[in-house]
Short mmCIF file of C-alpha atoms in Angstrom, two decimals:
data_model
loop_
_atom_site.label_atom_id
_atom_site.label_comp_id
_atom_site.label_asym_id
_atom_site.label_seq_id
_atom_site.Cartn_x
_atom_site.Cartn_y
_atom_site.Cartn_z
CA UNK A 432 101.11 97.64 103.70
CA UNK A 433 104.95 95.98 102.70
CA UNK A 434 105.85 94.91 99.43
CA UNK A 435 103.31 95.91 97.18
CA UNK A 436 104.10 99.61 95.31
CA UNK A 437 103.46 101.59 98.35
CA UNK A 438 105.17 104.47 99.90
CA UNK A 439 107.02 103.09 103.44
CA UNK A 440 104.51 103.34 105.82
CA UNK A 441 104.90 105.23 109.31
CA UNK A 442 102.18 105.27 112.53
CA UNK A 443 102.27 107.44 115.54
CA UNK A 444 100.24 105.87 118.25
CA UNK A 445 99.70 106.67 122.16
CA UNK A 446 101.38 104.07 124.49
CA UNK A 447 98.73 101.39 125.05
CA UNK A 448 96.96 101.43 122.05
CA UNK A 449 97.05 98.45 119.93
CA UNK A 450 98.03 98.19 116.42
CA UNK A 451 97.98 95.96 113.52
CA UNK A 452 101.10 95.99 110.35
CA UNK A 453 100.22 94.46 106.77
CA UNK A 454 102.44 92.75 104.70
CA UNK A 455 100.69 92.09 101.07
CA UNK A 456 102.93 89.57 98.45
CA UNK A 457 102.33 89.43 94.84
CA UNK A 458 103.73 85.51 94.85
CA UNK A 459 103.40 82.17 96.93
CA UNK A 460 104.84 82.18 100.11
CA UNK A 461 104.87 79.45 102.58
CA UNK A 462 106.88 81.50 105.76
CA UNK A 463 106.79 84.36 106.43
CA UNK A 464 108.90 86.36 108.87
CA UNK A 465 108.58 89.55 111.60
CA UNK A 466 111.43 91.37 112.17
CA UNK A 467 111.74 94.54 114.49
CA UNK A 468 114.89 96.96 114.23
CA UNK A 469 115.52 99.56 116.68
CA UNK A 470 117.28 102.82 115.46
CA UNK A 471 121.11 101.82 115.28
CA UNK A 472 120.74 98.38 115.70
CA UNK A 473 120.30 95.15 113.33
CA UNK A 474 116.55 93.68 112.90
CA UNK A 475 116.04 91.08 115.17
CA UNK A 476 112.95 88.14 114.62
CA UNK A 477 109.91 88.49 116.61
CA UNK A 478 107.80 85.70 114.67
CA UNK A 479 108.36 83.17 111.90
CA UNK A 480 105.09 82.04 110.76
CA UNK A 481 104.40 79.24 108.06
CA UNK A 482 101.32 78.56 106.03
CA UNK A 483 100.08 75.32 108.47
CA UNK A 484 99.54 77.97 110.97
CA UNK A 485 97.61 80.92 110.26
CA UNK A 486 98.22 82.61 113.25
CA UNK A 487 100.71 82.72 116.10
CA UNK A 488 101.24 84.22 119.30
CA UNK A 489 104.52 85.48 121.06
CA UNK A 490 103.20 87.64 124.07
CA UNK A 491 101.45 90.49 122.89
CA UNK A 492 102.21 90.02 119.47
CA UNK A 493 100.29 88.13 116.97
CA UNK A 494 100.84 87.43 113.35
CA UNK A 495 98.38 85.94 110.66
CA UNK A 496 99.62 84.36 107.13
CA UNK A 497 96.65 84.18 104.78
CA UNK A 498 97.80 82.09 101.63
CA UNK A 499 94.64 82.84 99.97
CA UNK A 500 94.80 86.54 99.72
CA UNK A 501 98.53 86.73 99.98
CA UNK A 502 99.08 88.75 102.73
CA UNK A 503 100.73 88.72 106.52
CA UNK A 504 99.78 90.87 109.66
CA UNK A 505 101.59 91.18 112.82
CA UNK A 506 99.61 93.02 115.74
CA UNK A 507 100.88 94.45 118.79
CA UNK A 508 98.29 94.85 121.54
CA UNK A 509 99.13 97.22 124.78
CA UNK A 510 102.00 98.90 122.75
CA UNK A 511 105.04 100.51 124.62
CA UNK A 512 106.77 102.85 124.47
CA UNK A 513 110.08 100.48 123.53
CA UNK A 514 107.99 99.60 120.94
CA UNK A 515 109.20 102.27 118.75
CA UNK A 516 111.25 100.96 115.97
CA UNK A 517 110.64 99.72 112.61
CA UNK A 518 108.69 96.43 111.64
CA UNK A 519 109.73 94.50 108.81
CA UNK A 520 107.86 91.45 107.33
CA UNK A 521 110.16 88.93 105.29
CA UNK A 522 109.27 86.23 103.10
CA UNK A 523 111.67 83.47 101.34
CA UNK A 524 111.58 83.27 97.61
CA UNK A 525 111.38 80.35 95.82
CA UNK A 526 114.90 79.51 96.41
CA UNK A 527 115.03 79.34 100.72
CA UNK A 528 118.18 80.88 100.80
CA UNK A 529 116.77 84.64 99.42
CA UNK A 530 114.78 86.26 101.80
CA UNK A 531 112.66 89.36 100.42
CA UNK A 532 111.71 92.40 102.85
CA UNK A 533 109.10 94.88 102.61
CA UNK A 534 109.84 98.20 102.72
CA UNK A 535 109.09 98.55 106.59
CA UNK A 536 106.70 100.20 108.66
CA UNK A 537 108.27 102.96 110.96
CA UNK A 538 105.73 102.89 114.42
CA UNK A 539 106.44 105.83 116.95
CA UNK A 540 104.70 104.76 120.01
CA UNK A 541 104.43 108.44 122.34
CA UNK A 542 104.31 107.85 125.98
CA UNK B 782 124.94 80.92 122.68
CA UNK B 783 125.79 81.81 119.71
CA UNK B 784 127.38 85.77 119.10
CA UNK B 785 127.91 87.10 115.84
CA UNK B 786 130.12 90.07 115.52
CA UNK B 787 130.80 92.24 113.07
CA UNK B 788 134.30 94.54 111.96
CA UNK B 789 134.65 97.96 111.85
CA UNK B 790 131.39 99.33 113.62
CA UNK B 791 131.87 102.18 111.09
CA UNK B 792 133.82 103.38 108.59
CA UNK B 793 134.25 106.79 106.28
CA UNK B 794 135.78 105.88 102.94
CA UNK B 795 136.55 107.86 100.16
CA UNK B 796 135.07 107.08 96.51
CA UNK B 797 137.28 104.98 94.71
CA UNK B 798 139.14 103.21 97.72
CA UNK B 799 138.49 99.68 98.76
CA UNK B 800 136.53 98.28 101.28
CA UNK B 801 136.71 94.79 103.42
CA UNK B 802 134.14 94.54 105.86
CA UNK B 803 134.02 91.20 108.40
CA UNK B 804 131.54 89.07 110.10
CA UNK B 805 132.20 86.00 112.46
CA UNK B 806 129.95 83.56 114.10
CA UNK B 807 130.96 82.04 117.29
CA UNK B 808 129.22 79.27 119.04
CA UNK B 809 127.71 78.25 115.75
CA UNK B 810 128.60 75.27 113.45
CA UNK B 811 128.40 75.67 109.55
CA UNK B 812 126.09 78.25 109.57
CA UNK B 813 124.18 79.78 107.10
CA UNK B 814 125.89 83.39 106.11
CA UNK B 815 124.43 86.19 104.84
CA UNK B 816 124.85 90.21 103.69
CA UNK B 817 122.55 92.55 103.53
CA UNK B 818 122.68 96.20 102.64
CA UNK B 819 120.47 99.01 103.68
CA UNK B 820 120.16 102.65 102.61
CA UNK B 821 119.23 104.86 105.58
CA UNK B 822 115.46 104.43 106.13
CA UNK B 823 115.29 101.79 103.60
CA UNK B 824 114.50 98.69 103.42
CA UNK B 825 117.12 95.04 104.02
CA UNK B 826 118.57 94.33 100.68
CA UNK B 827 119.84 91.09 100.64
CA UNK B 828 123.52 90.70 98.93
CA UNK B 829 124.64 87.20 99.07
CA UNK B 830 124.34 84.11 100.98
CA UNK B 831 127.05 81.35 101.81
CA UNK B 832 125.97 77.95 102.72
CA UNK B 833 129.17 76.49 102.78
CA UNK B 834 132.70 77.57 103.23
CA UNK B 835 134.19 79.17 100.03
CA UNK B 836 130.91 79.06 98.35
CA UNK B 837 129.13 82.25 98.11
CA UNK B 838 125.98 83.05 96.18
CA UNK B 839 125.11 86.47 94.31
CA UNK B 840 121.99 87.70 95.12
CA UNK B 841 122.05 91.36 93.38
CA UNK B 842 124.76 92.76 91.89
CA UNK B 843 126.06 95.96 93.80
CA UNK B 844 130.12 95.69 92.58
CA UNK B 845 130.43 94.08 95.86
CA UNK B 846 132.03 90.73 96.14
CA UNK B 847 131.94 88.55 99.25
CA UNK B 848 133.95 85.49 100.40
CA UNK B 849 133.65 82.60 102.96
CA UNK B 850 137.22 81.76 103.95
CA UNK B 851 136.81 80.06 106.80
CA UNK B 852 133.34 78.51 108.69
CA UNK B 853 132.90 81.21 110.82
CA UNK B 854 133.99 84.14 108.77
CA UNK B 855 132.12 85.94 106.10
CA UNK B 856 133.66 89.00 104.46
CA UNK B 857 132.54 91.64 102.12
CA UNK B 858 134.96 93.40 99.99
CA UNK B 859 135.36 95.86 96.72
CA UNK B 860 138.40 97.59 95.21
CA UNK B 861 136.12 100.74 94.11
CA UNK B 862 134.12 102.44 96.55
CA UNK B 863 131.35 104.23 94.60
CA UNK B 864 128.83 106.84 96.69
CA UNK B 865 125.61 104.55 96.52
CA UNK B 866 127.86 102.04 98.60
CA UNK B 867 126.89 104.40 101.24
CA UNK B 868 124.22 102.70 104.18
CA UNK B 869 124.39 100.09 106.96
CA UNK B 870 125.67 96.63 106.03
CA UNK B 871 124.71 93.51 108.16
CA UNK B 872 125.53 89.88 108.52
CA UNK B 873 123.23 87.42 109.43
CA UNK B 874 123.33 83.46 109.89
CA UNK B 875 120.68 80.89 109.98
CA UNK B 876 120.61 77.16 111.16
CA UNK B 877 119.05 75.44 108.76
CA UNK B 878 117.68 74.78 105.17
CA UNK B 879 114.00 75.04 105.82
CA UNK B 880 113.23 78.61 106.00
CA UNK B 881 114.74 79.36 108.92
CA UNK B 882 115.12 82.22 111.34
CA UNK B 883 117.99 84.49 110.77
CA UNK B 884 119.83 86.28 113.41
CA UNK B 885 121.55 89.46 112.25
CA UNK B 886 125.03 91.03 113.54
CA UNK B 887 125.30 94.66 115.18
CA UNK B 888 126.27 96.32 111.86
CA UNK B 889 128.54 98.31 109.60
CA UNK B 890 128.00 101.53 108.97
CA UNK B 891 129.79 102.91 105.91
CA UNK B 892 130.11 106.61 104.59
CA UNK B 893 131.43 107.13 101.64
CA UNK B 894 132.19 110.48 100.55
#
């Protein structure tokens, strides 16, 4: 998973699988944030999630923000192909205006 | 709709020279403004944030300096290139105060050699 001490993570999946990114965070976070970044280009958000929701749904992705054991997931279900980029998961620090980013999991979806 | 575009797409600089590097925001009122660094398969290191113009915040201190001259317009600047300044720089903006979603620019990618 992001954030905590380990390595950056990288999956290679067959098209149509699903698959399910951790974010882990040592402090309190209220939002947390999905990004995806395609090779080249900048990240761009997929979900914002905040701690009144738990979970939330943007077509077939879902995220999850557990307050109580610190940590974030964001699930893709029926992956693509054009799914292959990186996934980072960003939370705010105390001060809104400094947003933290795990280290990023690199997912390789073969067709 | 807002577009946020970012100056030069890439750049090869030698150590020691200086660097300016440009973001604008078009469509966009007093945005938030933001830089971020990031080493090739690394993660998005956050630089500094501007809420307003010619305010700008230090987030982590990379002898980089950045400066909000106008609304739209967020630049990032040193006078000494050093070889770690090497990676992919991006701006971002966000709307609001409350956490808010930022939308992040095409790029910069700098070589410095």
């Amino acid at each position: 998973s992001q954030w905590g001490e380990e390595n950056l993570q990288a999956l290679s999946i067959q098209e149509g699988e699903d698959v399910t990114m951790n974010c882990s965070y040592k402090t309190y976070t209220t939002v947390v944030q999905w990004y995806r970044q395609k090779s080249g280009k900048g990240p761009a958000q997929l979900i914002l999630i905040r701690s009144n929701e738990r979970e939330k749904r943007s077509g077939r992705l879902r995220a999850t923000l557990d307050t109580s054991s610190q940590s974030s997931s964001l699930s893709i279900t029926g992956t693509l192909a054009t799914d292959t980029a990186v996934y980072f998961c960003g939370r705010h620090d105390t001060n809104a205006y400094k947003v933290i980013f795990g280290k990023g999991t690199h997912l390789h979806v073969l067709p | 709709a807002q577009t946020i575009h970012q100056w030069p797409v890439a750049e090869i600089k030698a150590v020691g020279s200086p660097l300016s590097l440009g973001c604008t925001i078009k469509g966009k009122s007093s945005p938030n403004l933001y830089w971020y660094w990031q080493a090739t398969g690394g993660t998005l290191q956050q630089l500094f944030y501007s809420i307003t113009v010619g305010q700008v915040e230090s987030v982590v201190q990379l002898n980089l300096s950045a400066s909000r001259p106008k609304d739209d317009q967020f630049i990032l600047s040193t006078e000494k290139l050093l070889l770690s300044h090497s990676g992919f720089y991006l701006c971002a903006w966000s709307e609001g105060i409350n956490q808010d979603t930022q939308y992040f620019g095409p790029g910069t990618r700098l070589l410095v050699l």
